[in-house]
PDB file of C-alpha atoms and ligand atoms in Angstrom:
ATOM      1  CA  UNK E   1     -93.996 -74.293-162.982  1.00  0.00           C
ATOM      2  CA  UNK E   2     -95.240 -76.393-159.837  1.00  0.00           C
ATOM      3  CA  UNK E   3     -98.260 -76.514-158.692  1.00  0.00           C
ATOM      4  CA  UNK E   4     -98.559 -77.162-154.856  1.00  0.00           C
ATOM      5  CA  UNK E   5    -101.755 -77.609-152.274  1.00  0.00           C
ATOM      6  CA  UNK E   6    -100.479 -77.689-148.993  1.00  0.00           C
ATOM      7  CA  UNK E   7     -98.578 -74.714-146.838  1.00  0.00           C
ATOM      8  CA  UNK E   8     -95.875 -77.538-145.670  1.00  0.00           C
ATOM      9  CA  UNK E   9     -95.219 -78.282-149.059  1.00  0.00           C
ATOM     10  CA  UNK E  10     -95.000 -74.705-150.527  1.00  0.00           C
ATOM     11  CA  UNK E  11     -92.645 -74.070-147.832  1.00  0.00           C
ATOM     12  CA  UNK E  12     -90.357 -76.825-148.234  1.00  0.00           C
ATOM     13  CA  UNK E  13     -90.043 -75.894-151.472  1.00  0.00           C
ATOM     14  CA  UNK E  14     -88.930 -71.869-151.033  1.00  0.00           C
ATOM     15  CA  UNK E  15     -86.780 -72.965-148.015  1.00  0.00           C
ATOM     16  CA  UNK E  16     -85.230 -75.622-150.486  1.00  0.00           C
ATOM     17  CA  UNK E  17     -84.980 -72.923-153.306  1.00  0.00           C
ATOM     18  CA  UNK E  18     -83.704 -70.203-151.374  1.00  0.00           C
ATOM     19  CA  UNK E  19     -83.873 -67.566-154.103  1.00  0.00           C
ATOM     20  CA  UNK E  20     -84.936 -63.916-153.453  1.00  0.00           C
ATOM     21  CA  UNK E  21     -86.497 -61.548-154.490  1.00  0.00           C
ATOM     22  CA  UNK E  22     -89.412 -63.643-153.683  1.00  0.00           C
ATOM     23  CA  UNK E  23     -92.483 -62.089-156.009  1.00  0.00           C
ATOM     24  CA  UNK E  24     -95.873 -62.921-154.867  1.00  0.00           C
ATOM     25  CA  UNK E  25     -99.168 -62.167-157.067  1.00  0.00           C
ATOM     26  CA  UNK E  26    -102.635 -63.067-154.942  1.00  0.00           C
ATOM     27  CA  UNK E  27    -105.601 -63.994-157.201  1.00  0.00           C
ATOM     28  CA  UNK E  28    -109.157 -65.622-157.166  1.00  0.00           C
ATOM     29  CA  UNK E  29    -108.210 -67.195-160.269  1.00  0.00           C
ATOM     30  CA  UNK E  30    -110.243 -66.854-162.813  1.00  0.00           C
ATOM     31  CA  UNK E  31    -107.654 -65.032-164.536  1.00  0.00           C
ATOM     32  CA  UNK E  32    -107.464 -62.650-167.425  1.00  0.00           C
ATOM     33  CA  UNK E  33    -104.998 -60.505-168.841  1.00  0.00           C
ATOM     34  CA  UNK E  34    -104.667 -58.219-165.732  1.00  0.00           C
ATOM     35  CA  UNK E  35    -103.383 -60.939-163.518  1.00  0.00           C
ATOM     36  CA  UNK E  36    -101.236 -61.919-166.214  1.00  0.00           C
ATOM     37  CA  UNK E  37     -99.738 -58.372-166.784  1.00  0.00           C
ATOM     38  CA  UNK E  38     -98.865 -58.968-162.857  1.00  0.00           C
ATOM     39  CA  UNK E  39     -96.952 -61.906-163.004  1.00  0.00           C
ATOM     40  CA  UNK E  40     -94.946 -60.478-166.120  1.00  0.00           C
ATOM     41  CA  UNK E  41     -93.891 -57.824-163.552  1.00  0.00           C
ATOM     42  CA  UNK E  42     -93.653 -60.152-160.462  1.00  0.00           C
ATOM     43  CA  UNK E  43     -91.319 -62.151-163.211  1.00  0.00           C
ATOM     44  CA  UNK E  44     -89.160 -58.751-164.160  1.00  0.00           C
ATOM     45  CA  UNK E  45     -88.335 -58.075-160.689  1.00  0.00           C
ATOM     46  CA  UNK E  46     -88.279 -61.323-158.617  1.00  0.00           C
ATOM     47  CA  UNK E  47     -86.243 -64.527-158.327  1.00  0.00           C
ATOM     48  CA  UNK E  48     -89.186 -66.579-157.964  1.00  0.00           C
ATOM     49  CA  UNK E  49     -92.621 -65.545-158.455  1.00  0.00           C
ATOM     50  CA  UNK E  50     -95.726 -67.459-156.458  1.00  0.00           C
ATOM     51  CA  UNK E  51     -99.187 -66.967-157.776  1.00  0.00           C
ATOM     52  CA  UNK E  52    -101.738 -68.127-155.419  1.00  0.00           C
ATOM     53  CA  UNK E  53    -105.336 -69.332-156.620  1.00  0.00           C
ATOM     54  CA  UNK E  54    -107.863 -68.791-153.536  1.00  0.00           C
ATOM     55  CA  UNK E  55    -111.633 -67.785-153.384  1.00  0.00           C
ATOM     56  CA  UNK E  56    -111.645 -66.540-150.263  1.00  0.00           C
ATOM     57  CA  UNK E  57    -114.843 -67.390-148.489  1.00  0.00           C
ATOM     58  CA  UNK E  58    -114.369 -64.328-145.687  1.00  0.00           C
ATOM     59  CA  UNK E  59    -114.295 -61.114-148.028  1.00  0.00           C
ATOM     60  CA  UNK E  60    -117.600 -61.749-149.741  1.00  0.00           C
ATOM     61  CA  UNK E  61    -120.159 -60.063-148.007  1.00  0.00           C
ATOM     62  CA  UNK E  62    -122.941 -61.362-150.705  1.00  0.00           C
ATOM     63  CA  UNK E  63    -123.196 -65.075-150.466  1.00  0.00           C
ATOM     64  CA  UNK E  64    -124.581 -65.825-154.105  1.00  0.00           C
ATOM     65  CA  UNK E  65    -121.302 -63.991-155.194  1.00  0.00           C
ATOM     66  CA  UNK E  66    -119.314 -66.337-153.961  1.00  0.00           C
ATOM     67  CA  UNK E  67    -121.280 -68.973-155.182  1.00  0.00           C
ATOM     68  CA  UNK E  68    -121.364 -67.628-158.437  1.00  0.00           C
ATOM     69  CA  UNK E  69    -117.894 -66.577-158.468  1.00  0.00           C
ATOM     70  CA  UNK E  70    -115.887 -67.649-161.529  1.00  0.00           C
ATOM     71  CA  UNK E  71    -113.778 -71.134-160.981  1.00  0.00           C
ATOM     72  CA  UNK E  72    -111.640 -72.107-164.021  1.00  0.00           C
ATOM     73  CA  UNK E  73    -108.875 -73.673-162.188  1.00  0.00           C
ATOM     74  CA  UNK E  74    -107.760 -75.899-165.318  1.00  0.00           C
ATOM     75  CA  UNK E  75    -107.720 -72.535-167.873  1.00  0.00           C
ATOM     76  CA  UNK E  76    -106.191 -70.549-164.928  1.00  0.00           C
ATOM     77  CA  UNK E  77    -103.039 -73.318-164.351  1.00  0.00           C
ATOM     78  CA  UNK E  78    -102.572 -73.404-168.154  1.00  0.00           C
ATOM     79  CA  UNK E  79    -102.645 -70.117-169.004  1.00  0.00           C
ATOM     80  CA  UNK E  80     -99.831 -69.583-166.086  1.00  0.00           C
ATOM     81  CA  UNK E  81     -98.090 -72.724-167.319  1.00  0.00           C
ATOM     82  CA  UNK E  82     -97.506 -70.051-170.671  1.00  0.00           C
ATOM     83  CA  UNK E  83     -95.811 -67.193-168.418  1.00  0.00           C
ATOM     84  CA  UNK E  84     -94.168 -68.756-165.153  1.00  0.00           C
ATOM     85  CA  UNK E  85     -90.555 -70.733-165.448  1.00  0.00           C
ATOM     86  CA  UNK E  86     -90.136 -73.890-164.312  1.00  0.00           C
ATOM     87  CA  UNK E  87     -88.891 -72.459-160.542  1.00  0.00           C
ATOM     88  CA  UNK E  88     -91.828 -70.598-159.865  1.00  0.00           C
ATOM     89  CA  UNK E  89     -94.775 -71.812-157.958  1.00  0.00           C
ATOM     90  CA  UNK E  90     -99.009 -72.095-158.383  1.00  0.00           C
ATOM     91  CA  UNK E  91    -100.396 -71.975-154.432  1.00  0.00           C
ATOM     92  CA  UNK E  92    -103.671 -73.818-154.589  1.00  0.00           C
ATOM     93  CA  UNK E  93    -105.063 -74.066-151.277  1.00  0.00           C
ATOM     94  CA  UNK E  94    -108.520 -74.848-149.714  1.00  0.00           C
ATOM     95  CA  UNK E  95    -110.442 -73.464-147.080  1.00  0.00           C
ATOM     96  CA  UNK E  96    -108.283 -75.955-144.276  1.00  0.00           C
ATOM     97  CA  UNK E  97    -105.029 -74.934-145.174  1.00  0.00           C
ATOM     98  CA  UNK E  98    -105.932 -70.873-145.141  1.00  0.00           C
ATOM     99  CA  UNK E  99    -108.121 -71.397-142.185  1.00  0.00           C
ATOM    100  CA  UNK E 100    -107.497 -74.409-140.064  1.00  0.00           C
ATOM    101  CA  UNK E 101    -109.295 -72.557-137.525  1.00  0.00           C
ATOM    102  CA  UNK E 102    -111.796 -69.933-137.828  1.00  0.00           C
ATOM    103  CA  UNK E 103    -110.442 -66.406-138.077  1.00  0.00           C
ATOM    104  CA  UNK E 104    -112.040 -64.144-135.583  1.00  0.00           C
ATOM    105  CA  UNK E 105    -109.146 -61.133-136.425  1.00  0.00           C
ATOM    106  CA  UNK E 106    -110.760 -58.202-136.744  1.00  0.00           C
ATOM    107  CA  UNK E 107    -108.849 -54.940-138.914  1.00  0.00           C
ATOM    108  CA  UNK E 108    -109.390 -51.294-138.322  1.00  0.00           C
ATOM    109  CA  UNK E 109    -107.819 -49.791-141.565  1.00  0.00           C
ATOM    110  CA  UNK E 110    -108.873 -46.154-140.409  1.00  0.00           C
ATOM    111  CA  UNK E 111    -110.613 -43.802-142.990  1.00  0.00           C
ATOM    112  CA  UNK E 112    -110.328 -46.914-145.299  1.00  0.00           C
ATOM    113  CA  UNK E 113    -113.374 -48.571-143.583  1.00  0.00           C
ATOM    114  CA  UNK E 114    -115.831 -45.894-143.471  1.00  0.00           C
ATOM    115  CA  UNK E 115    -115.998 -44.696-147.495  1.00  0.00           C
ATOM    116  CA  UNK E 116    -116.852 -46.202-150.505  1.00  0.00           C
ATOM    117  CA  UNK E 117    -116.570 -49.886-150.896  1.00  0.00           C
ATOM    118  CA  UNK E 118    -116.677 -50.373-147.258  1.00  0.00           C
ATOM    119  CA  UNK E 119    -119.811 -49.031-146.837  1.00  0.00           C
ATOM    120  CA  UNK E 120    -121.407 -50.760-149.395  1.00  0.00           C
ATOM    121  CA  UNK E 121    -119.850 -53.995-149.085  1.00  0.00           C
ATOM    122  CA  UNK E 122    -119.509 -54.938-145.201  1.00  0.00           C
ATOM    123  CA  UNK E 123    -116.953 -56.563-144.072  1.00  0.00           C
ATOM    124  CA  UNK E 124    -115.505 -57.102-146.940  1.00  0.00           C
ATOM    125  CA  UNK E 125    -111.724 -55.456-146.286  1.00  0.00           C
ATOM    126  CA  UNK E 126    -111.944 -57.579-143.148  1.00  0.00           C
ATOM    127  CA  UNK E 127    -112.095 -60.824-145.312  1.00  0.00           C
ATOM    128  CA  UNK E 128    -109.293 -59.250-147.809  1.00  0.00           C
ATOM    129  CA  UNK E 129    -107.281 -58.455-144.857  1.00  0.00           C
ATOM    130  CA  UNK E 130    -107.296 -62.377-143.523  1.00  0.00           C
ATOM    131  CA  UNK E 131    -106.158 -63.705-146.344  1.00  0.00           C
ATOM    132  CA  UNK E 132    -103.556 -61.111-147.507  1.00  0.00           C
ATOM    133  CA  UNK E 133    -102.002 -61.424-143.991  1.00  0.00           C
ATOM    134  CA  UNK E 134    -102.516 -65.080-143.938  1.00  0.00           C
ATOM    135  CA  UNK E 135    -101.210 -65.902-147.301  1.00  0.00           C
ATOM    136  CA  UNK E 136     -98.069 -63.317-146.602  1.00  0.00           C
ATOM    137  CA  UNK E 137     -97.348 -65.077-143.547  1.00  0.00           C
ATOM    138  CA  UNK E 138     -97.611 -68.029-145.541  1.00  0.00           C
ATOM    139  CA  UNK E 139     -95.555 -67.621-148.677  1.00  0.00           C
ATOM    140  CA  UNK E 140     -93.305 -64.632-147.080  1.00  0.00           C
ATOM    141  CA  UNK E 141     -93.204 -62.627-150.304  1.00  0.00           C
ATOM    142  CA  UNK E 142     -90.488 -59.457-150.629  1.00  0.00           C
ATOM    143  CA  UNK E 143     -92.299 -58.038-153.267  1.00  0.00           C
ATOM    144  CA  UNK E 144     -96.412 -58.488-153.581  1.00  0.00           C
ATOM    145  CA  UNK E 145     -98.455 -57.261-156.342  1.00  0.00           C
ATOM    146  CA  UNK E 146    -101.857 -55.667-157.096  1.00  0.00           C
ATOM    147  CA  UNK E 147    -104.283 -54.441-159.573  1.00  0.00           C
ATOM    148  CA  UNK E 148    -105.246 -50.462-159.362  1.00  0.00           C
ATOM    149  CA  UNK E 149    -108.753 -51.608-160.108  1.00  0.00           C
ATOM    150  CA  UNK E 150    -109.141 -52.960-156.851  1.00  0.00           C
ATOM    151  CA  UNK E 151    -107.920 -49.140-155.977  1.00  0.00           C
ATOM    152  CA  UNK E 152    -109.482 -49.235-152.146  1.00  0.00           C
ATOM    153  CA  UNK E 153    -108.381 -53.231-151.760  1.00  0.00           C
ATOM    154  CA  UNK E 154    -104.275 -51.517-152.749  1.00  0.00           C
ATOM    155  CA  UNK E 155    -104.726 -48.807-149.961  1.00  0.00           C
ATOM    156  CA  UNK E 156    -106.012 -51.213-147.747  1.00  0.00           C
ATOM    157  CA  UNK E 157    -103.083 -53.720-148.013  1.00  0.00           C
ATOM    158  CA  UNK E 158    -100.442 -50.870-147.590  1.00  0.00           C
ATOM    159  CA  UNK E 159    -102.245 -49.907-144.404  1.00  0.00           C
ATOM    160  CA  UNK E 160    -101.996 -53.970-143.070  1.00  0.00           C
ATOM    161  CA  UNK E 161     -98.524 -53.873-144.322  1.00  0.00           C
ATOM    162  CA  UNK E 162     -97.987 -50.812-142.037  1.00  0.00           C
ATOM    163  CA  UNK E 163     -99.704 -51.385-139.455  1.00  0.00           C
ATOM    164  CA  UNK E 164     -98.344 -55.154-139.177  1.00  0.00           C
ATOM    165  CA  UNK E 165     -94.823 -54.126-139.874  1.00  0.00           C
ATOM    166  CA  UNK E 166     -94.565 -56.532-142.885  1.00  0.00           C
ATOM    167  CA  UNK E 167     -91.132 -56.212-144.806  1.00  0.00           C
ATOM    168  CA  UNK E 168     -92.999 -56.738-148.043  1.00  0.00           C
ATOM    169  CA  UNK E 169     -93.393 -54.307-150.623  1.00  0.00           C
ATOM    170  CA  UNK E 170     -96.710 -53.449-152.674  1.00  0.00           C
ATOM    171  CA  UNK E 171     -96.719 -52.725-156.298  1.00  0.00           C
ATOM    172  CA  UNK E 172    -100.037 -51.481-157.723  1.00  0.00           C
ATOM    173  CA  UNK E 173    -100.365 -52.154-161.271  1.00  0.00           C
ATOM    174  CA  UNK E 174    -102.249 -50.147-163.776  1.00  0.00           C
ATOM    175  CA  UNK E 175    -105.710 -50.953-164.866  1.00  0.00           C
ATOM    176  CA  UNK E 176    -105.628 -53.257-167.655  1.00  0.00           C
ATOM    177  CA  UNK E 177    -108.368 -53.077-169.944  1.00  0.00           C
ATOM    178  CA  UNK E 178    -110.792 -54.626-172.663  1.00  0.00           C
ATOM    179  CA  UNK E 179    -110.278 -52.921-176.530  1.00  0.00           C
ATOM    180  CA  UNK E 180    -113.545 -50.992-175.590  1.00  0.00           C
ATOM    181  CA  UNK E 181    -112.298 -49.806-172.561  1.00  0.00           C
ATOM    182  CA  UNK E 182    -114.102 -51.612-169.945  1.00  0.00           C
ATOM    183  CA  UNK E 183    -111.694 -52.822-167.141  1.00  0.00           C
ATOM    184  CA  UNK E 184    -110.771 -56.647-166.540  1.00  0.00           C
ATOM    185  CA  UNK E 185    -112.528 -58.146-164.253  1.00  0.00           C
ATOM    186  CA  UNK E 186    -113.042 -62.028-163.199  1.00  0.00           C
ATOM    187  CA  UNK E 187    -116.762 -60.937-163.348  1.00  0.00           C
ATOM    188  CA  UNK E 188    -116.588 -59.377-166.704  1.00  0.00           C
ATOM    189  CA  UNK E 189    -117.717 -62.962-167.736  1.00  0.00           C
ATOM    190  CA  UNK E 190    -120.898 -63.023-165.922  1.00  0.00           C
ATOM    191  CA  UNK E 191    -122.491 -59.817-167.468  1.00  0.00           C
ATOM    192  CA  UNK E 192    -125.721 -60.532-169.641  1.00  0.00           C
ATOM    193  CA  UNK E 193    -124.669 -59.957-173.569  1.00  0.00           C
ATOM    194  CA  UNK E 194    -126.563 -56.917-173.495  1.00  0.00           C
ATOM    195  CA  UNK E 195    -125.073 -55.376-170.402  1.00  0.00           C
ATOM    196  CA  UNK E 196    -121.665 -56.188-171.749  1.00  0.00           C
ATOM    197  CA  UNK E 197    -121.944 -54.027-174.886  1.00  0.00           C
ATOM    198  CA  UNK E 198    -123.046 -51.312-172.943  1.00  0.00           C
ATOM    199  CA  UNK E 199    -120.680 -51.385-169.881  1.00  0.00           C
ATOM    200  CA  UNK E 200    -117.728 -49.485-171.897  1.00  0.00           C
ATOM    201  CA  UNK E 201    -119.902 -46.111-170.661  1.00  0.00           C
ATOM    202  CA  UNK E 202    -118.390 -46.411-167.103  1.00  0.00           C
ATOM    203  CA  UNK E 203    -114.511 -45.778-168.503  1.00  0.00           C
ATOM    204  CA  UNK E 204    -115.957 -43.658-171.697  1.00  0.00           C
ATOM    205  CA  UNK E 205    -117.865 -41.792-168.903  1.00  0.00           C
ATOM    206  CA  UNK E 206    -114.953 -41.110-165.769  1.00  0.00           C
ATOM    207  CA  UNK E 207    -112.582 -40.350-168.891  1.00  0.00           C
ATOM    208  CA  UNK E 208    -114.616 -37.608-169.885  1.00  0.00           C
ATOM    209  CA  UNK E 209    -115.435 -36.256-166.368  1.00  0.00           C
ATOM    210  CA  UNK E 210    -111.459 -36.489-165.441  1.00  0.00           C
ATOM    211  CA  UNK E 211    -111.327 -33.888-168.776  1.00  0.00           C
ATOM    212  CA  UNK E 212    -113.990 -31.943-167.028  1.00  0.00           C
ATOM    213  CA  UNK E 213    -111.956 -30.963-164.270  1.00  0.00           C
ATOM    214  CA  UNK E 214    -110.555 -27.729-165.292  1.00  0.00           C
ATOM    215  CA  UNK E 215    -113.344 -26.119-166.237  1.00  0.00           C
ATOM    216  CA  UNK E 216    -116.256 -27.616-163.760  1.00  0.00           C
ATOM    217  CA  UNK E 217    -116.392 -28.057-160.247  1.00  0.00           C
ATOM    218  CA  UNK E 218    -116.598 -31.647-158.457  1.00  0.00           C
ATOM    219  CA  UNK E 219    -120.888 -31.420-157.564  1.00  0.00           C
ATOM    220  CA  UNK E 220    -121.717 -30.885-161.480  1.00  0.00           C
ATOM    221  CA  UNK E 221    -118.730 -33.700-162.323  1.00  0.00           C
ATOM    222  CA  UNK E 222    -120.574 -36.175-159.865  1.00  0.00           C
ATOM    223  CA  UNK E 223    -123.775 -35.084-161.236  1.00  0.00           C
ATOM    224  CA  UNK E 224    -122.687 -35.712-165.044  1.00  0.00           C
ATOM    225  CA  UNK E 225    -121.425 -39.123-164.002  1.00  0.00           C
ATOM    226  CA  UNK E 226    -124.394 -40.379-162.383  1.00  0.00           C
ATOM    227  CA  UNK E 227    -126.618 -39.016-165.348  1.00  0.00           C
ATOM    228  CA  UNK E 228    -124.744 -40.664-168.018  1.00  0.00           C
ATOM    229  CA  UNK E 229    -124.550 -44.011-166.069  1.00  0.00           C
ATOM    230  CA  UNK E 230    -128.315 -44.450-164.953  1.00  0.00           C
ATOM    231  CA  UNK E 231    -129.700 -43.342-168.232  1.00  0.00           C
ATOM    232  CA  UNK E 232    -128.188 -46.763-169.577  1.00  0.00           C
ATOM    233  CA  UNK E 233    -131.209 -49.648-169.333  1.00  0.00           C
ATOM    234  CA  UNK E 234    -129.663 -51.992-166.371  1.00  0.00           C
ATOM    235  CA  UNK E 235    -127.054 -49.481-164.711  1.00  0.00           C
ATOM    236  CA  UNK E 236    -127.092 -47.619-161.378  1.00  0.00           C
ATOM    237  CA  UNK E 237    -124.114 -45.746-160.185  1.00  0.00           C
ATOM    238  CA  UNK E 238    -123.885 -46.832-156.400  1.00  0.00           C
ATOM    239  CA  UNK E 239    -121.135 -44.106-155.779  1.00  0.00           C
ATOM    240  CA  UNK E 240    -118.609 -41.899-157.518  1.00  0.00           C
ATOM    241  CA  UNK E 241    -116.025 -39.744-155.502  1.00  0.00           C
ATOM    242  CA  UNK E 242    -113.195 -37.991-156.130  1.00  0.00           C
ATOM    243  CA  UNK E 243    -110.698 -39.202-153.394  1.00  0.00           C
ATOM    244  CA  UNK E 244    -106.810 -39.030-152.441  1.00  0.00           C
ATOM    245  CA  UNK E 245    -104.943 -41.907-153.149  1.00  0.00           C
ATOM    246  CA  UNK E 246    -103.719 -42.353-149.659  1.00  0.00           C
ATOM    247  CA  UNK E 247    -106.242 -42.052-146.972  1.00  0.00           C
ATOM    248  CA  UNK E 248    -109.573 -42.263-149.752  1.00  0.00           C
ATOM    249  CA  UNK E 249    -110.401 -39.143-148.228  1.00  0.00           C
ATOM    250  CA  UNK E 250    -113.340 -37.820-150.838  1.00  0.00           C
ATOM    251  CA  UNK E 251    -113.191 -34.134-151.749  1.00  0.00           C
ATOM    252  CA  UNK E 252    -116.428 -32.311-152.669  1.00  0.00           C
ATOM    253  CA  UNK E 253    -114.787 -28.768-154.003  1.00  0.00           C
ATOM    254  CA  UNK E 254    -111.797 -28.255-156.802  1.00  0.00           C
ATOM    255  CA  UNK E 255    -110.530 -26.076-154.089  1.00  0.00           C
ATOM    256  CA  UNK E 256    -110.195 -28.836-151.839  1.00  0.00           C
ATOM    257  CA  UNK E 257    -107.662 -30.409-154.219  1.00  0.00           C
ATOM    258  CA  UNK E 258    -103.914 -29.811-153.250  1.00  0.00           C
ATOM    259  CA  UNK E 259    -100.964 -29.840-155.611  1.00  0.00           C
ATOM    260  CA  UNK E 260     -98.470 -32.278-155.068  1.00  0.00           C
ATOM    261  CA  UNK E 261    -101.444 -34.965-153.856  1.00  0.00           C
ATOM    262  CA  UNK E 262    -103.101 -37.776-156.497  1.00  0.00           C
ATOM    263  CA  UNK E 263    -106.229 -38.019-156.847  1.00  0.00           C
ATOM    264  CA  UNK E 264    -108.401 -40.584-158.171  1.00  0.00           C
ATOM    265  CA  UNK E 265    -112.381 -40.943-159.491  1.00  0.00           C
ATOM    266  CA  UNK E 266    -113.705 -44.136-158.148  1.00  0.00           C
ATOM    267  CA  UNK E 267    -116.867 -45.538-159.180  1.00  0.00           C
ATOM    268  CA  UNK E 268    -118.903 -48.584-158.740  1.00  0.00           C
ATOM    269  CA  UNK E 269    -121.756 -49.510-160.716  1.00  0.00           C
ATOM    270  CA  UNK E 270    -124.432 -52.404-160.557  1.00  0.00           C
ATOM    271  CA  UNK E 271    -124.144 -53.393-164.169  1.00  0.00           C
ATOM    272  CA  UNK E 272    -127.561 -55.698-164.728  1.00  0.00           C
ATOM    273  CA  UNK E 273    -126.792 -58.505-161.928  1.00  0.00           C
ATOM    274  CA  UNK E 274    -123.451 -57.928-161.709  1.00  0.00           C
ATOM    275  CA  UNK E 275    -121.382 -55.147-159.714  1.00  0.00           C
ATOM    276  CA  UNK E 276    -118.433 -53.223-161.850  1.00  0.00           C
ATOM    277  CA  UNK E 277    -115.983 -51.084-160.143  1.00  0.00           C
ATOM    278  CA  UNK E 278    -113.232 -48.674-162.373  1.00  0.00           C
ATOM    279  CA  UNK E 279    -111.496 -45.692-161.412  1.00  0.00           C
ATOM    280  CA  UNK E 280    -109.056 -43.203-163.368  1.00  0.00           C
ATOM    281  CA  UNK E 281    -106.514 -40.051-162.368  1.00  0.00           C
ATOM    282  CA  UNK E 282    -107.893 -36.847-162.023  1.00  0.00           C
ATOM    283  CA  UNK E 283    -105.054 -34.106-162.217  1.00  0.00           C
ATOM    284  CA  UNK E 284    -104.531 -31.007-161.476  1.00  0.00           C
ATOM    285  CA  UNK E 285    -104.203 -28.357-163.873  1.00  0.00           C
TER     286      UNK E 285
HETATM  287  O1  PAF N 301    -108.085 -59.003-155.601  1.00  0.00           O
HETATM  288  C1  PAF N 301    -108.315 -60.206-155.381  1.00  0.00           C
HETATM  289  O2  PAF N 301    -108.385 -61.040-156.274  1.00  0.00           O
HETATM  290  C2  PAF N 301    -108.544 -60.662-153.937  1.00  0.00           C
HETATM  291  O3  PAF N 301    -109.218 -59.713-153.209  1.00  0.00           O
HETATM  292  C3  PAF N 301    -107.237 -61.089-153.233  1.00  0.00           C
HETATM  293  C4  PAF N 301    -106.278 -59.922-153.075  1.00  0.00           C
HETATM  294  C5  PAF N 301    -106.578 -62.205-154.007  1.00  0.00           C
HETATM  295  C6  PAF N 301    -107.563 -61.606-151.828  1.00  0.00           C
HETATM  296  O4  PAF N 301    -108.436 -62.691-151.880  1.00  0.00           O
END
């Protein structure tokens, strides 16, 4: 694999190449298996595959977050130096080459800013959606791909795609997740020992309330959810809702679900210091 800094370089390089399908996988390094299950696909489908390793400073609403965020740049390129060929490309900007001036854009992803993690993390989708349409301008994927944990952060980049009438194509992946069921996360790694053995309960917890859905309606599901969370020492459900997997619209009655629609329980928890987001299927039966 290469490893490259600059946008003139990177795009020497593709121009040079000239193979397509180009597969593109954004990350924040700090990588674990779930990134890693993306490149395998990016790999399966595409010609060349670019990962790109950026915290990006404009999506974190909390600014200890993104000082605390998780840099393992060394693990990250040789853990990738395992899976990529020698074609494909590591994009390792900085802050200049993403944003060589400031970016004052700013998004109105409908619906998609008014519920769940947009409410409670402001401006946040904003950030997400400078440097997804910054880095797609940049690397000019065909194919880009995305974890279904970040479930709002997947509807929100086929809206910019939309809206911006980007040729590229999104691929959500499934959830990958730890032997006791808690989902992959860069911030998995910054949860207090204690914390950590007890944060399985989130995915033990919406498994068991997706069951619930034939024979209770969504109030007492919610209602289970939060109980079982906040009785844990350290964890507070900040919001669970049952919501389509299109527009995030939530629904607060079975009745309100129709066939033929997905529909998804998202939750986000503050897990000790840390914040923990999951979500699972809930079907119709
Ligand atoms: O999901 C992430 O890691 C980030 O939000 C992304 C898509 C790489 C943008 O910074």
């Amino acid at each position: 694999m290469k490893v490259i800094k600059k946008v003139r370089d990177l795009q020497t390089m593709l121009c040079k190449l000239q193979l397509t399908p180009v597969g593109f996988v954004p990350t924040m390094g700090a990588l674990h298996n779930g990134h890693i299950s993306l490149v395998e696909s990016a790999l399966k489908q595409c010609s060349i595959v670019v990962v790109s390793i950026y915290v990006n400073p404009t999506q974190f609403n909390d600014k200890n977050d993104l000082k605390n965020y998780p840099r393992t740049l060394e693990k990250d390129l040789s853990l990738l130096d395992k899976v990529l060929r020698e074609r494909d490309i590591v994009f390792t900007p900085d802050d200049k080459d993403i944003y060589p001036e400031e970016d004052i854009r700013v998004f109105n992803f409908g619906n998609l800013n008014n519920v769940m993690e947009a409410l409670h993390r402001p401006g946040h989708f904003n950030g997400v959606g400078q440097v997804v349409s910054r880095l797609f301008d940049i690397v000019k994927p065909d194919v880009a791909f995305f974890g279904m944990k970040d479930f709002q952060q997947l509807a929100v980049i086929k809206e910019l795609v939309r809206q911006t009438k980007r040729k590229v194509k999104v691929v959500g992946n499934p959830i990958i997740r730890e032997n006791d069921g808690l989902a992959m996360s860069s911030r998995n790694t910054l949860l207090d020992p204690e914390i950590r053995r007890n944060a399985p309960i989130i995915y033990k917890t919406i498994s068991t309330a997706s069951a619930m859905i034939s024979e209770n309606d969504i109030p007492s599901i919610i209602s289970f959810v939060e109980k079982s969370i906040n009785i844990i020492p350290g964890f507070k459900v900040e919001y669970f809702e049952i919501v389509d997997d299109t527009e995030l619209i939530p629904v607060n009655l079975r009745a309100e679900m129709k066939p033929g629609k997905r529909y998804f329980g998202c939750i986000a928890v503050q897990a000790g210091k840390i914040r923990l987001i999951d979500n699972i299927e809930f079907g119709l039966v």
